[in-house]
Short mmCIF file of C-alpha atoms in Angstrom, two decimals:
data_model
loop_
_atom_site.label_atom_id
_atom_site.label_comp_id
_atom_site.label_asym_id
_atom_site.label_seq_id
_atom_site.Cartn_x
_atom_site.Cartn_y
_atom_site.Cartn_z
CA UNK A 1 -92.79 -47.56 39.90
CA UNK A 2 -91.50 -50.62 40.92
CA UNK A 3 -91.29 -53.54 38.72
CA UNK A 4 -93.91 -56.03 38.10
CA UNK A 5 -93.25 -59.50 39.57
CA UNK A 6 -92.91 -61.17 36.31
CA UNK A 7 -90.31 -58.16 35.36
CA UNK A 8 -88.12 -58.83 38.53
CA UNK A 9 -88.19 -62.36 37.75
CA UNK A 10 -86.96 -61.84 34.33
CA UNK A 11 -84.34 -59.50 35.63
CA UNK A 12 -83.20 -61.83 38.13
CA UNK A 13 -83.00 -64.00 35.60
CA UNK A 14 -80.90 -62.34 33.32
CA UNK A 15 -78.67 -61.43 35.81
CA UNK A 16 -77.88 -64.78 37.31
CA UNK A 17 -77.25 -65.92 33.35
CA UNK A 18 -74.85 -63.06 33.06
CA UNK A 19 -72.77 -63.79 35.86
CA UNK A 20 -72.69 -67.89 34.82
CA UNK A 21 -71.33 -66.61 31.68
CA UNK A 22 -68.79 -64.34 33.08
CA UNK A 23 -67.76 -66.14 36.32
CA UNK A 24 -68.31 -69.97 35.36
CA UNK A 25 -70.28 -72.50 37.13
CA UNK A 26 -71.35 -71.17 40.46
CA UNK A 27 -73.43 -72.59 43.85
CA UNK A 28 -76.48 -70.84 44.85
CA UNK A 29 -75.00 -69.54 47.52
CA UNK A 30 -72.31 -67.95 45.13
CA UNK A 31 -75.30 -66.46 43.35
CA UNK A 32 -77.16 -65.23 46.47
CA UNK A 33 -73.86 -63.07 47.25
CA UNK A 34 -73.07 -61.41 43.87
CA UNK A 35 -76.94 -60.79 43.32
CA UNK A 36 -77.35 -59.67 46.41
CA UNK A 37 -80.78 -61.67 46.40
CA UNK A 38 -82.38 -63.56 49.38
CA UNK A 39 -81.84 -67.61 49.21
CA UNK A 40 -85.80 -67.99 48.20
CA UNK A 41 -85.13 -65.96 45.41
CA UNK A 42 -82.12 -67.44 44.56
CA UNK A 43 -83.59 -70.96 44.64
CA UNK A 44 -86.75 -69.39 42.69
CA UNK A 45 -84.42 -68.47 39.22
CA UNK A 46 -82.33 -71.52 39.42
CA UNK A 47 -85.27 -73.81 39.26
CA UNK A 48 -86.74 -71.57 36.43
CA UNK A 49 -83.67 -71.41 34.37
CA UNK A 50 -83.05 -75.28 35.09
CA UNK A 51 -86.96 -75.74 33.83
CA UNK A 52 -86.04 -73.79 30.90
CA UNK A 53 -82.97 -75.89 29.93
CA UNK A 54 -80.29 -73.24 30.31
CA UNK A 55 -78.89 -74.44 33.46
CA UNK A 56 -77.48 -77.52 34.86
CA UNK A 57 -75.86 -79.20 37.76
CA UNK A 58 -72.32 -79.62 36.37
CA UNK A 59 -70.65 -80.58 39.97
CA UNK A 60 -70.20 -79.90 43.73
CA UNK A 61 -68.33 -77.67 45.57
CA UNK A 62 -65.66 -79.19 48.17
CA UNK A 63 -65.07 -83.21 48.53
CA UNK A 64 -66.84 -83.06 51.81
CA UNK A 65 -69.70 -80.90 50.82
CA UNK A 66 -73.29 -82.59 49.99
CA UNK A 67 -76.71 -81.32 49.44
CA UNK A 68 -78.18 -78.68 47.57
CA UNK A 69 -76.20 -75.94 48.74
CA UNK A 70 -72.68 -77.65 47.77
CA UNK A 71 -74.40 -78.14 43.96
CA UNK A 72 -72.98 -76.43 41.52
CA UNK A 73 -74.09 -75.04 38.37
CA UNK A 74 -73.41 -73.95 34.87
CA UNK A 75 -74.86 -72.86 31.91
CA UNK A 76 -76.18 -75.93 29.41
CA UNK A 77 -73.55 -75.03 26.45
CA UNK A 78 -75.12 -77.46 23.99
CA UNK A 79 -78.70 -75.47 24.31
CA UNK A 80 -77.73 -73.66 21.28
CA UNK A 81 -75.58 -72.79 18.30
CA UNK A 82 -74.05 -69.88 17.34
CA UNK A 83 -72.53 -68.44 14.08
CA UNK A 84 -70.72 -64.87 13.74
CA UNK A 85 -69.46 -63.41 10.16
CA UNK A 86 -67.00 -61.57 9.74
CA UNK A 87 -67.67 -59.87 5.94
CA UNK A 88 -65.13 -57.93 4.11
CA UNK A 89 -64.82 -56.82 0.65
CA UNK A 90 -62.51 -58.95 -0.29
CA UNK A 91 -64.19 -62.72 1.71
CA UNK A 92 -65.81 -63.90 4.82
CA UNK A 93 -64.79 -65.79 8.17
CA UNK A 94 -66.98 -67.97 9.94
CA UNK A 95 -67.21 -68.82 13.39
CA UNK A 96 -69.67 -71.87 15.20
CA UNK A 97 -69.94 -71.92 19.08
CA UNK A 98 -72.11 -73.18 21.90
CA UNK A 99 -74.15 -71.00 24.14
CA UNK A 100 -71.39 -69.90 26.15
CA UNK A 101 -69.49 -68.74 23.25
CA UNK A 102 -66.65 -71.26 23.15
CA UNK A 103 -65.62 -71.72 19.54
CA UNK A 104 -66.09 -75.38 18.08
CA UNK A 105 -65.07 -74.53 14.15
CA UNK A 106 -64.30 -71.52 12.23
CA UNK A 107 -62.67 -71.00 8.93
CA UNK A 108 -62.77 -68.30 6.26
CA UNK A 109 -62.52 -68.03 2.12
CA UNK A 110 -61.70 -65.36 0.08
CA UNK A 111 -64.18 -64.01 -2.51
CA UNK A 112 -63.09 -62.24 -5.69
CA UNK A 113 -64.21 -59.05 -6.36
CA UNK A 114 -65.29 -60.34 -9.82
CA UNK A 115 -67.36 -63.09 -8.46
CA UNK A 116 -70.63 -61.76 -9.00
CA UNK A 117 -73.63 -61.51 -6.62
CA UNK A 118 -74.80 -65.14 -6.92
CA UNK A 119 -71.71 -67.07 -6.85
CA UNK A 120 -70.21 -64.68 -4.14
CA UNK A 121 -73.61 -65.62 -2.11
CA UNK A 122 -73.31 -69.19 -2.55
CA UNK A 123 -69.96 -69.34 -1.22
CA UNK A 124 -70.21 -67.93 1.79
CA UNK A 125 -73.40 -69.99 2.10
CA UNK A 126 -71.49 -72.97 1.90
CA UNK A 127 -68.65 -72.01 4.18
CA UNK A 128 -71.49 -71.51 7.12
CA UNK A 129 -72.93 -74.99 6.56
CA UNK A 130 -69.36 -76.34 6.28
CA UNK A 131 -68.46 -74.90 9.54
CA UNK A 132 -71.80 -76.14 11.10
CA UNK A 133 -70.98 -79.28 10.24
CA UNK A 134 -67.65 -79.34 11.34
CA UNK A 135 -68.93 -77.94 14.79
CA UNK A 136 -71.24 -81.00 14.85
CA UNK A 137 -74.19 -78.54 15.74
CA UNK A 138 -77.49 -79.83 14.14
CA UNK A 139 -79.26 -76.25 13.74
CA UNK A 140 -77.83 -72.19 14.53
CA UNK A 141 -79.96 -70.64 16.77
CA UNK A 142 -78.49 -67.19 15.93
CA UNK A 143 -76.49 -65.62 13.22
CA UNK A 144 -74.69 -62.59 13.90
CA UNK A 145 -73.09 -60.63 11.22
CA UNK A 146 -70.59 -57.79 10.89
CA UNK A 147 -70.00 -56.08 8.04
CA UNK A 148 -68.98 -52.66 6.32
CA UNK A 149 -71.48 -49.96 5.31
CA UNK A 150 -74.40 -48.36 6.92
CA UNK A 151 -76.85 -50.32 9.06
CA UNK A 152 -80.69 -48.56 9.16
CA UNK A 153 -81.48 -48.25 12.88
CA UNK A 154 -85.36 -48.61 12.15
CA UNK A 155 -84.71 -51.69 10.17
CA UNK A 156 -81.74 -53.28 11.07
CA UNK A 157 -81.10 -53.82 7.42
CA UNK A 158 -77.32 -52.81 5.52
CA UNK A 159 -78.39 -50.26 3.02
CA UNK A 160 -76.89 -49.63 -0.20
CA UNK A 161 -73.86 -48.02 -0.20
CA UNK A 162 -71.92 -47.22 -3.19
CA UNK A 163 -68.55 -49.40 -3.42
CA UNK A 164 -69.76 -52.06 -1.51
CA UNK A 165 -70.58 -55.51 -3.03
CA UNK A 166 -74.35 -56.59 -3.74
CA UNK A 167 -73.59 -59.75 -2.17
CA UNK A 168 -72.93 -57.87 1.33
CA UNK A 169 -76.81 -56.56 1.41
CA UNK A 170 -78.22 -59.78 0.09
CA UNK A 171 -76.76 -61.89 2.61
CA UNK A 172 -78.56 -61.15 5.43
CA UNK A 173 -81.68 -62.73 3.35
CA UNK A 174 -80.03 -65.04 1.87
CA UNK A 175 -78.72 -66.72 5.07
CA UNK A 176 -82.38 -66.22 6.40
CA UNK A 177 -83.97 -68.54 3.69
CA UNK A 178 -81.56 -71.16 4.00
CA UNK A 179 -81.56 -70.73 8.25
CA UNK A 180 -85.29 -70.07 8.73
CA UNK A 181 -84.90 -71.40 12.34
CA UNK A 182 -82.03 -69.27 13.03
CA UNK A 183 -82.09 -65.36 13.88
CA UNK A 184 -80.12 -63.50 11.61
CA UNK A 185 -78.80 -59.91 12.12
CA UNK A 186 -76.23 -57.98 11.06
CA UNK A 187 -74.65 -54.67 12.30
CA UNK A 188 -71.62 -52.59 11.40
CA UNK A 189 -68.37 -53.95 11.42
CA UNK A 190 -67.07 -51.45 13.71
CA UNK A 191 -69.34 -51.22 16.34
CA UNK A 192 -68.88 -54.93 16.74
CA UNK A 193 -64.93 -54.27 17.20
CA UNK A 194 -66.08 -51.51 19.39
CA UNK A 195 -67.89 -54.44 21.56
CA UNK A 196 -65.56 -57.34 22.01
CA UNK A 197 -62.82 -54.38 23.09
CA UNK A 198 -65.39 -53.36 25.66
CA UNK A 199 -66.00 -57.19 26.68
CA UNK A 200 -62.69 -58.44 26.26
CA UNK A 201 -60.30 -56.04 24.81
CA UNK A 202 -58.62 -52.97 25.91
CA UNK A 203 -61.53 -51.16 26.93
CA UNK A 204 -62.55 -53.39 29.61
CA UNK A 205 -62.57 -50.32 32.22
CA UNK A 206 -64.17 -47.53 30.07
CA UNK A 207 -67.97 -46.73 29.49
CA UNK A 208 -67.01 -44.29 27.57
CA UNK A 209 -64.70 -44.79 24.57
CA UNK A 210 -64.06 -44.44 20.54
CA UNK A 211 -62.70 -47.31 18.75
CA UNK A 212 -60.67 -45.98 15.55
CA UNK A 213 -60.88 -48.71 12.94
CA UNK A 214 -57.61 -49.11 10.96
CA UNK A 215 -57.91 -52.01 8.42
CA UNK A 216 -58.59 -52.19 4.35
CA UNK A 217 -60.83 -48.73 5.24
CA UNK A 218 -61.20 -46.27 8.15
CA UNK A 219 -64.31 -46.47 10.57
CA UNK A 220 -65.17 -45.10 14.19
CA UNK A 221 -67.59 -46.98 16.94
CA UNK A 222 -68.83 -44.19 19.71
CA UNK A 223 -69.35 -46.22 22.81
CA UNK A 224 -70.81 -43.26 25.59
CA UNK A 225 -71.97 -43.72 29.14
CA UNK A 226 -72.06 -47.17 28.02
CA UNK A 227 -74.27 -47.30 25.15
CA UNK A 228 -73.20 -47.48 21.43
CA UNK A 229 -74.16 -44.26 19.52
CA UNK A 230 -75.80 -44.98 16.23
CA UNK A 231 -76.84 -41.42 15.16
CA UNK A 232 -80.13 -40.82 13.00
CA UNK A 233 -79.31 -42.72 10.19
CA UNK A 234 -76.96 -45.37 11.72
CA UNK A 235 -73.75 -43.21 10.07
CA UNK A 236 -72.05 -42.18 13.70
CA UNK A 237 -68.23 -43.00 13.35
CA UNK A 238 -67.91 -42.71 9.54
CA UNK A 239 -64.90 -40.87 10.03
CA UNK A 240 -63.39 -41.87 6.53
CA UNK A 241 -66.03 -39.14 5.08
CA UNK A 242 -64.72 -36.51 7.30
CA UNK A 243 -62.96 -33.53 5.68
CA UNK A 244 -59.34 -32.88 6.61
CA UNK A 245 -56.53 -30.50 5.05
CA UNK A 246 -54.08 -31.41 2.56
CA UNK A 247 -55.72 -33.42 0.48
CA UNK A 248 -56.47 -32.72 -3.56
CA UNK A 249 -60.44 -33.19 -2.81
CA UNK A 250 -63.23 -32.82 -0.54
CA UNK A 251 -65.26 -36.01 0.39
CA UNK A 252 -68.82 -36.57 -1.56
CA UNK A 253 -72.15 -38.48 -0.75
CA UNK A 254 -70.83 -41.27 -2.35
CA UNK A 255 -66.94 -41.14 -2.23
CA UNK A 256 -65.16 -40.94 0.77
CA UNK A 257 -61.33 -39.85 -1.10
CA UNK A 258 -60.46 -36.66 -0.07
CA UNK A 259 -61.33 -37.18 3.60
CA UNK A 260 -59.91 -38.66 6.55
CA UNK A 261 -60.18 -41.81 4.47
CA UNK A 262 -57.56 -40.58 2.33
CA UNK A 263 -55.00 -40.30 5.16
CA UNK A 264 -55.34 -43.81 6.79
CA UNK A 265 -56.85 -46.02 4.62
CA UNK A 266 -54.71 -49.31 4.18
CA UNK A 267 -53.32 -47.96 0.50
CA UNK A 268 -52.67 -44.46 1.96
CA UNK A 269 -50.52 -46.10 4.72
CA UNK A 270 -48.58 -48.21 2.12
CA UNK A 271 -47.61 -45.33 -0.33
CA UNK A 272 -46.86 -43.01 2.88
CA UNK A 273 -44.31 -46.15 3.90
CA UNK A 274 -42.93 -46.04 0.50
CA UNK A 275 -42.61 -42.19 0.34
CA UNK A 276 -40.56 -42.82 3.53
CA UNK A 277 -38.74 -45.46 2.27
CA UNK A 278 -40.57 -48.66 3.26
CA UNK A 279 -41.66 -50.67 0.26
CA UNK A 280 -44.69 -53.28 0.53
CA UNK A 281 -43.60 -57.26 0.13
CA UNK A 282 -44.67 -57.96 -3.25
CA UNK A 283 -48.11 -60.13 -2.86
CA UNK A 284 -48.30 -59.52 0.85
CA UNK A 285 -52.40 -59.88 1.07
CA UNK A 286 -52.07 -57.22 3.94
CA UNK A 287 -49.03 -54.82 3.07
CA UNK A 288 -50.43 -51.89 5.38
CA UNK A 289 -50.18 -54.44 8.17
CA UNK A 290 -46.72 -55.46 7.01
CA UNK A 291 -45.12 -52.21 6.44
CA UNK A 292 -46.54 -50.93 9.93
CA UNK A 293 -45.05 -54.07 11.45
CA UNK A 294 -41.47 -53.58 10.07
CA UNK A 295 -41.44 -50.54 10.68
CA UNK A 296 -42.21 -50.95 14.27
CA UNK A 297 -39.73 -53.90 14.58
CA UNK A 298 -36.92 -51.38 13.20
CA UNK A 299 -37.77 -48.85 15.65
CA UNK A 300 -37.93 -51.64 18.77
CA UNK A 301 -34.65 -52.98 17.40
CA UNK A 302 -32.61 -49.59 17.29
CA UNK A 303 -34.20 -48.71 20.82
CA UNK A 304 -35.00 -45.37 19.65
CA UNK A 305 -38.63 -45.80 20.47
CA UNK A 306 -41.15 -43.47 20.35
CA UNK A 307 -39.97 -39.40 19.35
CA UNK A 308 -40.55 -36.96 21.62
CA UNK A 309 -42.67 -33.64 21.06
CA UNK A 310 -41.16 -30.29 20.50
CA UNK A 311 -43.27 -27.08 20.79
CA UNK A 312 -45.92 -26.94 17.78
CA UNK A 313 -44.81 -29.44 15.85
CA UNK A 314 -45.00 -33.06 15.67
CA UNK A 315 -43.14 -36.01 17.06
CA UNK A 316 -40.29 -36.84 14.54
CA UNK A 317 -35.96 -37.28 14.19
CA UNK A 318 -33.69 -34.80 13.96
CA UNK A 319 -32.88 -35.74 10.01
CA UNK A 320 -36.85 -36.38 9.19
CA UNK A 321 -38.49 -33.54 7.22
CA UNK A 322 -42.03 -32.35 8.56
CA UNK A 323 -44.41 -34.73 6.79
CA UNK A 324 -46.86 -33.58 4.27
CA UNK A 325 -50.52 -34.44 3.72
CA UNK A 326 -51.65 -35.39 0.64
CA UNK A 327 -51.37 -33.12 -2.30
CA UNK A 328 -48.76 -31.36 -0.56
CA UNK A 329 -50.57 -29.85 2.52
CA UNK A 330 -49.03 -27.89 5.37
CA UNK A 331 -47.51 -30.36 8.28
CA UNK A 332 -50.15 -31.42 10.94
CA UNK A 333 -49.27 -29.89 14.36
CA UNK A 334 -48.00 -31.86 16.79
CA UNK A 335 -56.61 -57.62 8.91
CA UNK A 336 -55.38 -60.03 9.70
CA UNK A 337 -51.57 -61.17 9.63
CA UNK A 338 -49.44 -61.09 6.81
CA UNK A 339 -49.81 -63.59 4.02
CA UNK A 340 -48.85 -66.92 5.24
CA UNK A 341 -45.59 -68.08 4.26
CA UNK A 342 -44.80 -64.96 2.28
CA UNK A 343 -40.65 -63.85 2.25
CA UNK A 344 -40.50 -61.31 5.62
CA UNK A 345 -39.81 -58.21 4.24
CA UNK A 346 -36.19 -56.62 4.64
CA UNK A 347 -36.27 -54.29 7.93
CA UNK A 348 -36.28 -50.64 7.20
CA UNK A 349 -33.46 -48.78 8.66
CA UNK A 350 -34.47 -47.03 12.01
CA UNK A 351 -34.59 -43.47 10.50
CA UNK A 352 -36.51 -44.47 7.84
CA UNK A 353 -38.77 -46.44 10.23
CA UNK A 354 -39.14 -43.77 12.71
CA UNK A 355 -40.35 -41.03 10.04
CA UNK A 356 -43.04 -43.34 8.70
CA UNK A 357 -44.32 -44.06 12.32
CA UNK A 358 -44.50 -40.19 12.99
CA UNK A 359 -45.64 -39.21 9.67
CA UNK A 360 -48.51 -41.94 10.25
CA UNK A 361 -48.80 -40.44 14.10
CA UNK A 362 -49.44 -36.95 12.40
CA UNK A 363 -52.18 -38.22 10.13
CA UNK A 364 -53.99 -40.17 13.02
CA UNK A 365 -54.06 -37.31 15.04
CA UNK A 366 -55.56 -34.97 12.81
CA UNK A 367 -59.04 -37.87 12.94
CA UNK A 368 -58.45 -38.60 16.86
CA UNK A 369 -58.23 -34.94 17.27
CA UNK A 370 -61.42 -34.16 15.85
CA UNK A 371 -63.49 -36.74 17.65
CA UNK A 372 -61.79 -35.57 21.03
CA UNK A 373 -62.96 -31.62 20.13
CA UNK A 374 -66.43 -32.90 19.66
CA UNK A 375 -67.17 -35.79 22.08
CA UNK A 376 -64.25 -35.71 24.94
CA UNK A 377 -64.57 -39.89 24.79
CA UNK A 378 -61.31 -39.67 27.55
CA UNK A 379 -59.93 -42.94 25.87
CA UNK A 380 -59.50 -43.97 21.88
CA UNK A 381 -58.44 -47.43 21.06
CA UNK A 382 -56.51 -47.71 17.66
CA UNK A 383 -58.18 -50.51 16.11
CA UNK A 384 -57.93 -52.91 13.57
CA UNK A 385 -55.53 -54.98 11.71
CA UNK A 386 -53.27 -51.89 11.47
CA UNK A 387 -54.21 -50.40 14.55
CA UNK A 388 -52.62 -53.88 16.33
CA UNK A 389 -49.56 -53.98 13.99
CA UNK A 390 -48.78 -50.29 15.24
CA UNK A 391 -49.30 -51.31 18.30
CA UNK A 392 -47.82 -49.40 21.77
CA UNK A 393 -45.14 -47.69 19.03
CA UNK A 394 -47.69 -46.16 17.14
CA UNK A 395 -50.17 -45.37 20.02
CA UNK A 396 -47.86 -44.18 21.97
CA UNK A 397 -46.74 -41.28 18.97
CA UNK A 398 -51.03 -40.83 18.70
CA UNK A 399 -50.94 -39.79 22.27
CA UNK A 400 -48.19 -37.71 22.45
CA UNK A 401 -49.63 -35.46 19.51
CA UNK A 402 -53.01 -35.51 20.98
CA UNK A 403 -51.46 -34.58 24.52
CA UNK A 404 -50.65 -31.06 22.35
CA UNK A 405 -53.29 -30.56 20.05
CA UNK A 406 -56.41 -30.44 22.70
CA UNK A 407 -56.62 -29.31 26.36
CA UNK A 408 -58.78 -32.50 27.29
CA UNK A 409 -56.88 -35.61 28.87
CA UNK A 410 -57.49 -38.57 26.41
CA UNK A 411 -55.75 -42.18 26.61
CA UNK A 412 -54.79 -43.57 23.01
CA UNK A 413 -54.44 -47.60 23.60
CA UNK A 414 -53.34 -50.09 21.14
CA UNK A 415 -56.43 -52.93 20.20
CA UNK A 416 -55.60 -56.28 21.77
CA UNK A 417 -57.93 -58.00 19.75
CA UNK A 418 -56.74 -56.61 16.09
CA UNK A 419 -59.29 -57.71 13.64
CA UNK A 420 -60.32 -60.73 14.90
CA UNK A 421 -62.59 -58.16 17.20
CA UNK A 422 -65.34 -58.00 14.63
CA UNK A 423 -65.96 -62.02 14.58
CA UNK A 424 -65.87 -61.72 18.46
CA UNK A 425 -68.09 -59.09 18.40
CA UNK A 426 -70.51 -61.02 16.29
CA UNK A 427 -70.68 -63.63 18.46
CA UNK A 428 -70.88 -61.80 22.10
CA UNK A 429 -73.87 -60.10 19.98
CA UNK A 430 -75.48 -63.65 18.70
CA UNK A 431 -74.79 -65.15 21.98
CA UNK A 432 -76.44 -62.35 23.83
CA UNK A 433 -79.35 -62.35 21.40
CA UNK A 434 -80.06 -66.34 21.86
CA UNK A 435 -79.83 -66.16 25.95
CA UNK A 436 -82.41 -63.42 25.56
CA UNK A 437 -84.69 -65.19 23.66
CA UNK A 438 -84.08 -68.18 25.26
CA UNK A 439 -85.13 -66.79 28.38
CA UNK A 440 -88.39 -65.50 27.04
CA UNK A 441 -89.61 -68.60 24.98
CA UNK A 442 -92.30 -67.51 22.31
CA UNK A 443 -91.27 -63.67 22.35
CA UNK A 444 -88.77 -61.39 19.95
CA UNK A 445 -85.50 -60.46 21.70
CA UNK A 446 -85.04 -56.91 22.39
CA UNK A 447 -84.13 -54.54 19.57
CA UNK A 448 -81.03 -52.94 20.98
CA UNK A 449 -77.14 -54.21 21.09
CA UNK A 450 -76.75 -56.77 23.85
CA UNK A 451 -74.31 -55.13 26.76
CA UNK A 452 -74.87 -51.98 25.60
#
């Protein structure tokens, strides 16, 4: 059944707006060429978008060209202002941008675990208000929030999760109360990181991939055929609860200890590094990032690079024993930057550094192999601060192990955005929602993840 005229116009308008967002200012002729629409149709959509205050003439193409065909159109950046929040257990980061996504101001603030719900909420809201003022924005149109935990797919609300502070759940309602004219929404942090990697990061060429989040905790985001998969309860990707060999207990419905979380959380990474002779720097805010970065630097300086697999075993240096999983199990077969101004840790010797990276890759391969066996995504991105610190050195080790553990061809890539992917994804989501709503004034934006 063909689309109605109004539906066709809306589709064309969104296509043109997306092209102006991706390509920058364009002439009507360029829009015609890129969209494949007729000249009259392009002229009509340019007029509609201009009347809606979404695009404007920003110049002319060529020094000698004049007239309507020479006009260059661009999105009216100041038409709306957006805010993005990256909410963590230990603090919150805020960025405010214009309608094209250009960041105008950003800041972050730590929030103590014993701050209490009321004071924590006030700190977060005051930070948003301060950044909005610094950005020179009179009001916010849309606010996108990335937070750990499960988001109910039917209500869009953050579900109550054991281990997460209460102020996380109450932040959306509090911001909506303080910003009554803004649309406020929340999404799982790992899902937003995957959106950012697909739009601006290492997964730009992938319609199907999995992002494995490696930060304070662990998580995964699943994108299949261009669509984010949330699951029946919003819990797709809760890989921290995946039972794994070698731990002392099984995870429970309220605690992921004993699951993959016990292998790859930041605390587990720091403990593994210490076992391999790589101590964390005292006072380091993100010690897992510090030990991984130090190990990668030591291996790179030694020129040894990633180790080579031997049949039936994970890759490791000749003098290193087979790494054990927590609890003495059998060997597995084949946030940010550090504290500003903190003293750099002593560089580990090449052998302990390689042993640590090999052991960490063994652990990560357990989770990656499970994902690959079920989903066959063809590509897994090691995301988060730890994934970025490990870079290609760690990714190549995991890739080698997966090649031995599964017949399914799988690329393993290191994130290019690191921990900043959450804030970037929240900003992209807020921008998409704002543009969607501004194109259909008076109607609520569709309930889906923009861009998927």
